[in-house]
Amino acid sequence: MAAKAPAELLDVDGIEVRLSSPDKIYFPKLGSAGGTKRHLVDYYRAIATLEGGGIMTALRDRPTHLQRFPDGIEGEEIYQKRVPAKRPEHIGTCRVTNPNGRTADALRVRHPADVVWAAQMGNVTFHPWPVRCVDTDRPDELRIDLDPQPGTGFAQARAVALEIVRPLLDELGLVGYPKTSGGRGIHVYVRIEPRWDFVEVRRSAIALAREIERRGPDLVTTAWWKEERGERIFVDFNQTARDKTIASAYSVRKTPSATVSTPVTWAELPDVEPDDFTIATVPELVGRRGDPMADIDAVAHSLDVLLEMSGRDETAGLGDMPYPPQYPKMPGEPKRVQPSRDRDRREREK
């Protein structure tokens, strides 16, 4: 048996981070040539210290959950919402309130060393809240999640993003920043003013999702229940609910080839293939052409236009949509029951 590689001390912009077991295999398909803990940490070190963008733009001052795999992606998964009490001095926290009213002290990313420390802890994917720690009840990010359903894939998500989402955002005067999910989906982020609470932001997301569906009913669905979605792209409006998170820009995903959720320009999107973005390729790409999300904070948009759309939908009889099952029953929410099991609905449809 080969000797275990000794721990190392890494200098990350002036802060030392201890790297233990650097040769441990995290991505078995890539093996020792590209899939070790060292490769993961080196990737995050490069993308966190990048000038003019990178993962710090996505995570800075946001409460962040960790998706950890201490023994590699084929081992136990730990979804960690609370930062351990025993931690380096540079690691800050941010208190958030969950839907059940309980609080948690999440990681507060303020320095590239915080990102590298999390990777050293076996974190593969960062899941930031759409809020800043200065006000954890008012999101500053509207996230559009285009989620392919069985029978569809990245090509269909890309078509929806290019043919429906971008023109709609342009009409509404909103600037959207697309990124690959690291899998088959696409995320589009819109920076918003932190004036509205989670309920209002979710109402805005539902209104936007319904308009996307109207413009492409054969391609898009807002149906919460899987049995009603068919072979279409689901616009997951519940990703805007409190405590729901999306893998950040430049986060590595739990895939055999260590794909990365990567920002792209609208001009690049027609030719993008998500499997091309990995821990081996993304740092060079970003260093060469820059970070398409670098200026996302330049303009913060109002939600007024989307809330007006939501009001029109409500007047037309389109109210709230179901919340995820772990949430308490919300005011105005419809019955949270699968349609095929809804006796009242079946009676009405007779």
Short mmCIF file of C-alpha atoms in Angstrom, two decimals:
data_model
loop_
_atom_site.label_atom_id
_atom_site.label_comp_id
_atom_site.label_asym_id
_atom_site.label_seq_id
_atom_site.Cartn_x
_atom_site.Cartn_y
_atom_site.Cartn_z
CA MET A 1 0.00 0.00 0.00
CA ALA A 2 1.34 3.41 -0.97
CA ALA A 3 2.23 5.75 1.85
CA LYS A 4 -0.35 8.36 2.68
CA ALA A 5 0.68 11.79 1.41
CA PRO A 6 1.46 14.20 4.24
CA ALA A 7 -0.69 17.24 4.98
CA GLU A 8 0.33 20.54 3.39
CA LEU A 9 -0.10 24.20 4.22
CA LEU A 10 -1.47 26.31 1.38
CA ASP A 11 -1.19 30.08 1.23
CA VAL A 12 -4.52 31.43 -0.01
CA ASP A 13 -4.23 35.19 -0.42
CA GLY A 14 -2.32 35.52 2.82
CA ILE A 15 -4.27 32.97 4.90
CA GLU A 16 -2.92 29.48 5.55
CA VAL A 17 -5.24 26.54 4.88
CA ARG A 18 -4.23 23.02 5.84
CA LEU A 19 -4.72 20.39 3.13
CA SER A 20 -4.89 16.84 4.45
CA SER A 21 -4.99 13.60 2.43
CA PRO A 22 -4.34 15.41 -0.86
CA ASP A 23 -4.10 12.16 -2.84
CA LYS A 24 -7.49 10.80 -1.76
CA ILE A 25 -9.59 9.95 -4.82
CA TYR A 26 -12.75 12.07 -4.99
CA PHE A 27 -13.78 11.37 -8.60
CA PRO A 28 -13.02 7.68 -9.30
CA LYS A 29 -13.56 7.95 -13.07
CA LEU A 30 -10.79 10.57 -13.24
CA GLY A 31 -8.53 8.70 -10.84
CA SER A 32 -5.19 9.97 -9.61
CA ALA A 33 -4.54 11.90 -12.82
CA GLY A 34 -7.35 14.39 -12.30
CA GLY A 35 -9.82 13.33 -9.64
CA THR A 36 -8.05 13.67 -6.28
CA LYS A 37 -8.80 15.95 -3.37
CA ARG A 38 -5.78 17.99 -4.44
CA HIS A 39 -7.33 18.55 -7.89
CA LEU A 40 -10.60 19.70 -6.29
CA VAL A 41 -8.82 22.05 -3.88
CA ASP A 42 -6.53 23.39 -6.61
CA TYR A 43 -9.58 24.13 -8.76
CA TYR A 44 -11.33 26.06 -5.99
CA ARG A 45 -8.12 27.88 -5.09
CA ALA A 46 -7.74 29.02 -8.71
CA ILE A 47 -11.36 30.07 -9.20
CA ALA A 48 -11.60 31.77 -5.79
CA THR A 49 -8.49 33.91 -6.29
CA LEU A 50 -9.39 34.92 -9.83
CA GLU A 51 -9.29 38.66 -10.41
CA GLY A 52 -12.44 40.24 -11.84
CA GLY A 53 -14.96 37.55 -11.02
CA GLY A 54 -15.02 33.85 -10.22
CA ILE A 55 -16.72 32.08 -7.37
CA MET A 56 -16.25 34.95 -4.92
CA THR A 57 -18.73 37.00 -6.97
CA ALA A 58 -21.25 34.19 -6.50
CA LEU A 59 -20.63 33.54 -2.79
CA ARG A 60 -19.33 36.70 -1.16
CA ASP A 61 -21.25 37.61 2.00
CA ARG A 62 -23.97 35.03 1.36
CA PRO A 63 -25.08 32.32 3.80
CA THR A 64 -23.93 29.13 2.13
CA HIS A 65 -24.74 25.47 2.60
CA LEU A 66 -22.15 22.79 1.85
CA GLN A 67 -22.64 19.55 -0.08
CA ARG A 68 -19.76 17.49 1.26
CA PHE A 69 -18.35 14.11 0.21
CA PRO A 70 -15.44 13.47 2.62
CA ASP A 71 -14.74 10.07 1.02
CA GLY A 72 -15.38 11.10 -2.58
CA ILE A 73 -18.55 11.36 -4.64
CA GLU A 74 -19.32 7.65 -4.31
CA GLY A 75 -19.19 7.88 -0.51
CA GLU A 76 -21.50 9.39 2.08
CA GLU A 77 -23.08 12.73 1.21
CA ILE A 78 -23.37 15.35 3.96
CA TYR A 79 -25.59 18.34 3.25
CA GLN A 80 -24.34 20.75 5.87
CA LYS A 81 -26.34 23.84 6.77
CA ARG A 82 -24.45 24.69 9.97
CA VAL A 83 -20.79 25.54 10.19
CA PRO A 84 -18.95 23.38 12.78
CA ALA A 85 -18.18 25.06 16.08
CA LYS A 86 -14.53 24.06 15.72
CA ARG A 87 -13.27 26.05 12.74
CA PRO A 88 -10.42 28.39 11.76
CA GLU A 89 -10.60 31.99 12.91
CA HIS A 90 -11.11 33.30 9.38
CA ILE A 91 -14.37 31.36 8.94
CA GLY A 92 -17.37 33.60 9.57
CA THR A 93 -21.02 32.70 9.99
CA CYS A 94 -24.37 34.13 9.00
CA ARG A 95 -27.58 33.37 10.89
CA VAL A 96 -30.55 32.35 8.76
CA THR A 97 -34.10 31.40 9.67
CA ASN A 98 -35.53 28.23 8.14
CA PRO A 99 -39.19 27.77 7.12
CA ASN A 100 -39.93 26.02 10.43
CA GLY A 101 -38.69 29.06 12.35
CA ARG A 102 -35.45 27.49 13.55
CA THR A 103 -32.20 29.32 13.01
CA ALA A 104 -28.84 28.09 11.76
CA ASP A 105 -25.38 29.63 11.53
CA ALA A 106 -24.35 29.03 7.93
CA LEU A 107 -20.96 29.62 6.34
CA ARG A 108 -20.40 33.27 5.44
CA VAL A 109 -17.91 33.46 2.59
CA ARG A 110 -15.72 36.56 2.82
CA HIS A 111 -12.28 35.45 1.63
CA PRO A 112 -10.93 32.93 -0.92
CA ALA A 113 -9.50 30.95 2.01
CA ASP A 114 -13.07 30.24 3.15
CA VAL A 115 -13.76 28.52 -0.18
CA VAL A 116 -10.54 26.49 -0.04
CA TRP A 117 -11.21 25.50 3.58
CA ALA A 118 -14.63 24.15 2.59
CA ALA A 119 -13.07 22.16 -0.26
CA GLN A 120 -10.50 20.77 2.20
CA MET A 121 -13.49 19.65 4.30
CA GLY A 122 -14.69 17.58 1.33
CA ASN A 123 -17.14 20.12 -0.01
CA VAL A 124 -17.87 19.55 -3.69
CA THR A 125 -20.78 21.97 -4.25
CA PHE A 126 -21.57 25.35 -2.69
CA HIS A 127 -25.24 26.23 -2.21
CA PRO A 128 -25.62 29.94 -1.41
CA TRP A 129 -28.86 31.61 -0.38
CA PRO A 130 -30.12 34.38 -2.71
CA VAL A 131 -29.57 36.93 0.08
CA ARG A 132 -26.70 38.86 1.66
CA CYS A 133 -25.88 38.43 5.31
CA VAL A 134 -26.78 42.06 6.01
CA ASP A 135 -30.47 41.15 5.44
CA THR A 136 -31.24 37.43 5.20
CA ASP A 137 -34.98 37.98 4.75
CA ARG A 138 -34.85 39.98 1.51
CA PRO A 139 -33.34 38.29 -1.57
CA ASP A 140 -31.22 40.24 -4.02
CA GLU A 141 -31.22 37.49 -6.65
CA LEU A 142 -34.08 36.09 -8.74
CA ARG A 143 -33.13 32.63 -9.95
CA ILE A 144 -34.77 30.98 -12.97
CA ASP A 145 -34.20 27.23 -12.91
CA LEU A 146 -34.86 25.42 -16.21
CA ASP A 147 -35.05 21.78 -15.16
CA PRO A 148 -35.27 19.11 -17.91
CA GLN A 149 -37.77 16.34 -17.23
CA PRO A 150 -37.43 12.73 -18.44
CA GLY A 151 -37.39 12.69 -22.22
CA THR A 152 -35.77 16.11 -22.45
CA GLY A 153 -32.24 17.37 -21.93
CA PHE A 154 -29.85 20.25 -22.23
CA ALA A 155 -30.77 20.98 -25.85
CA GLN A 156 -34.40 21.64 -24.89
CA ALA A 157 -33.40 23.76 -21.86
CA ARG A 158 -31.12 25.79 -24.11
CA ALA A 159 -33.93 26.35 -26.62
CA VAL A 160 -36.23 27.62 -23.86
CA ALA A 161 -33.51 29.92 -22.52
CA LEU A 162 -32.66 31.40 -25.92
CA GLU A 163 -36.06 31.48 -27.60
CA ILE A 164 -38.30 32.39 -24.66
CA VAL A 165 -36.50 33.46 -21.49
CA ARG A 166 -34.05 35.94 -22.99
CA PRO A 167 -36.60 37.76 -25.23
CA LEU A 168 -39.05 37.92 -22.32
CA LEU A 169 -36.47 39.38 -19.97
CA ASP A 170 -35.54 41.93 -22.62
CA GLU A 171 -39.20 42.96 -22.94
CA LEU A 172 -39.45 43.37 -19.18
CA GLY A 173 -36.24 45.40 -18.99
CA LEU A 174 -34.45 42.76 -16.92
CA VAL A 175 -30.88 41.58 -17.49
CA GLY A 176 -30.39 37.85 -17.13
CA TYR A 177 -27.11 35.99 -16.65
CA PRO A 178 -27.19 32.34 -17.80
CA LYS A 179 -25.06 29.48 -16.52
CA THR A 180 -25.01 25.75 -16.96
CA SER A 181 -26.21 23.78 -13.96
CA GLY A 182 -23.35 21.32 -14.27
CA GLY A 183 -25.91 18.77 -15.41
CA ARG A 184 -28.66 18.96 -18.03
CA GLY A 185 -30.26 22.20 -16.84
CA ILE A 186 -29.72 25.92 -17.20
CA HIS A 187 -29.98 28.66 -14.57
CA VAL A 188 -30.58 32.33 -15.34
CA TYR A 189 -29.93 34.89 -12.60
CA VAL A 190 -31.39 38.39 -12.36
CA ARG A 191 -29.98 40.79 -9.77
CA ILE A 192 -32.84 42.52 -7.92
CA GLU A 193 -33.17 45.23 -5.31
CA PRO A 194 -33.39 43.69 -1.79
CA ARG A 195 -36.78 45.29 -1.12
CA TRP A 196 -39.09 42.28 -1.16
CA ASP A 197 -39.40 39.24 1.10
CA PHE A 198 -39.25 35.59 0.02
CA VAL A 199 -43.02 35.34 -0.48
CA GLU A 200 -43.06 38.31 -2.86
CA VAL A 201 -39.98 37.14 -4.75
CA ARG A 202 -41.56 33.70 -5.15
CA ARG A 203 -44.78 35.31 -6.44
CA SER A 204 -42.64 37.13 -9.02
CA ALA A 205 -40.92 33.89 -10.02
CA ILE A 206 -44.28 32.16 -10.46
CA ALA A 207 -45.58 35.00 -12.65
CA LEU A 208 -42.44 34.84 -14.79
CA ALA A 209 -42.65 31.04 -15.03
CA ARG A 210 -46.29 31.19 -16.13
CA GLU A 211 -45.47 33.68 -18.86
CA ILE A 212 -42.61 31.48 -20.07
CA GLU A 213 -45.08 28.57 -20.17
CA ARG A 214 -47.65 30.63 -22.13
CA ARG A 215 -45.05 31.40 -24.77
CA GLY A 216 -43.94 27.79 -25.13
CA PRO A 217 -46.65 25.44 -23.82
CA ASP A 218 -45.28 22.49 -25.75
CA LEU A 219 -41.77 23.09 -24.40
CA VAL A 220 -42.37 24.38 -20.87
CA THR A 221 -44.39 23.47 -17.80
CA THR A 222 -44.96 25.01 -14.39
CA ALA A 223 -46.73 21.90 -13.06
CA TRP A 224 -45.41 21.18 -9.57
CA TRP A 225 -46.50 17.55 -9.67
CA LYS A 226 -44.27 15.33 -11.78
CA GLU A 227 -47.20 13.32 -13.11
CA GLU A 228 -48.43 16.45 -14.92
CA ARG A 229 -45.16 17.69 -16.43
CA GLY A 230 -44.73 15.42 -19.43
CA GLU A 231 -41.65 15.71 -21.63
CA ARG A 232 -41.13 19.41 -21.06
CA ILE A 233 -38.77 21.78 -19.27
CA PHE A 234 -39.99 22.52 -15.74
CA VAL A 235 -39.50 26.07 -14.52
CA ASP A 236 -38.86 25.37 -10.84
CA PHE A 237 -40.42 28.40 -9.14
CA ASN A 238 -39.89 26.86 -5.71
CA GLN A 239 -36.16 27.44 -5.99
CA THR A 240 -37.03 30.96 -4.86
CA ALA A 241 -38.63 29.76 -1.60
CA ARG A 242 -36.85 30.37 1.69
CA ASP A 243 -34.03 27.91 2.40
CA LYS A 244 -34.03 26.56 -1.16
CA THR A 245 -30.68 26.90 -2.88
CA ILE A 246 -29.07 26.31 -6.27
CA ALA A 247 -25.49 25.23 -6.93
CA SER A 248 -23.48 28.42 -7.26
CA ALA A 249 -21.69 29.63 -10.33
CA TYR A 250 -18.34 27.80 -10.55
CA SER A 251 -19.46 25.04 -8.17
CA VAL A 252 -18.29 21.53 -8.95
CA ARG A 253 -21.04 18.94 -9.26
CA LYS A 254 -21.25 15.33 -8.18
CA THR A 255 -20.66 13.90 -11.65
CA PRO A 256 -18.09 11.33 -12.82
CA SER A 257 -16.18 13.93 -14.84
CA ALA A 258 -16.33 16.69 -12.17
CA THR A 259 -18.41 19.07 -14.26
CA VAL A 260 -18.77 22.69 -13.16
CA SER A 261 -21.80 24.97 -13.12
CA THR A 262 -20.38 27.59 -15.46
CA PRO A 263 -21.53 31.09 -16.45
CA VAL A 264 -21.70 31.66 -20.20
CA THR A 265 -22.67 34.60 -22.35
CA TRP A 266 -25.90 34.56 -24.34
CA ALA A 267 -23.75 34.57 -27.47
CA GLU A 268 -21.87 31.47 -26.31
CA LEU A 269 -24.94 29.53 -25.20
CA PRO A 270 -25.97 28.18 -28.65
CA ASP A 271 -22.67 26.29 -28.92
CA VAL A 272 -22.25 25.25 -25.28
CA GLU A 273 -22.02 21.63 -24.17
CA PRO A 274 -22.16 21.30 -20.37
CA ASP A 275 -19.75 18.36 -20.24
CA ASP A 276 -17.02 20.61 -21.63
CA PHE A 277 -16.90 22.55 -18.35
CA THR A 278 -14.91 20.64 -15.72
CA ILE A 279 -12.41 21.34 -12.96
CA ALA A 280 -9.69 20.72 -15.56
CA THR A 281 -10.98 23.21 -18.15
CA VAL A 282 -12.85 26.05 -16.41
CA PRO A 283 -9.94 27.96 -14.80
CA GLU A 284 -8.17 28.31 -18.14
CA LEU A 285 -11.41 29.30 -19.88
CA VAL A 286 -12.22 32.01 -17.37
CA GLY A 287 -8.64 33.25 -17.29
CA ARG A 288 -8.73 33.59 -21.08
CA ARG A 289 -12.14 35.15 -21.71
CA GLY A 290 -13.15 36.48 -18.30
CA ASP A 291 -16.20 35.86 -16.14
CA PRO A 292 -19.55 36.59 -17.84
CA MET A 293 -21.09 37.24 -14.41
CA ALA A 294 -18.39 39.67 -13.29
CA ASP A 295 -20.68 42.68 -13.67
CA ILE A 296 -23.87 41.11 -12.32
CA ASP A 297 -23.90 43.58 -9.41
CA ALA A 298 -23.78 46.60 -11.72
CA VAL A 299 -27.58 46.95 -11.90
CA ALA A 300 -30.25 45.80 -9.43
CA HIS A 301 -33.74 45.58 -10.92
CA SER A 302 -37.17 46.29 -9.51
CA LEU A 303 -39.72 43.48 -9.20
CA ASP A 304 -42.64 45.82 -9.80
CA VAL A 305 -43.27 44.60 -13.35
CA LEU A 306 -43.35 40.94 -12.23
CA LEU A 307 -45.57 41.69 -9.24
CA GLU A 308 -47.98 43.47 -11.60
CA MET A 309 -48.02 40.33 -13.76
CA SER A 310 -48.68 38.27 -10.63
CA GLY A 311 -51.62 40.54 -9.73
CA ARG A 312 -53.13 40.09 -13.20
CA ASP A 313 -52.78 36.32 -12.90
CA GLU A 314 -54.52 36.36 -9.53
CA THR A 315 -57.38 38.44 -10.95
CA ALA A 316 -57.69 35.84 -13.72
CA GLY A 317 -57.97 33.08 -11.11
CA LEU A 318 -54.35 31.94 -11.07
CA GLY A 319 -53.33 32.05 -7.44
CA ASP A 320 -50.44 30.57 -5.52
CA MET A 321 -48.73 27.27 -6.30
CA PRO A 322 -47.83 24.44 -3.89
CA TYR A 323 -44.76 24.75 -1.69
CA PRO A 324 -42.30 21.86 -1.17
CA PRO A 325 -43.53 19.22 1.30
CA GLN A 326 -41.25 20.23 4.19
CA TYR A 327 -42.74 23.74 4.35
CA PRO A 328 -45.55 24.72 6.71
CA LYS A 329 -48.89 25.41 5.08
CA MET A 330 -48.67 28.92 3.63
CA PRO A 331 -51.48 31.51 3.40
CA GLY A 332 -53.31 31.26 0.07
CA GLU A 333 -51.54 28.06 -0.92
CA PRO A 334 -53.68 25.50 -2.80
CA LYS A 335 -54.11 21.95 -1.58
CA ARG A 336 -50.76 20.24 -1.37
CA VAL A 337 -51.91 16.90 -2.73
CA GLN A 338 -50.90 14.94 -5.79
CA PRO A 339 -53.63 15.38 -8.46
CA SER A 340 -54.13 11.63 -8.95
CA ARG A 341 -54.87 11.35 -5.22
CA ASP A 342 -57.09 14.42 -4.98
CA ARG A 343 -60.61 13.03 -4.47
CA ASP A 344 -62.22 16.48 -4.56
CA ARG A 345 -60.62 17.21 -7.91
CA ARG A 346 -61.73 13.90 -9.35
CA GLU A 347 -65.29 14.60 -8.25
CA ARG A 348 -65.24 18.04 -9.89
CA GLU A 349 -63.97 16.55 -13.15
CA LYS A 350 -66.69 13.91 -13.38
#
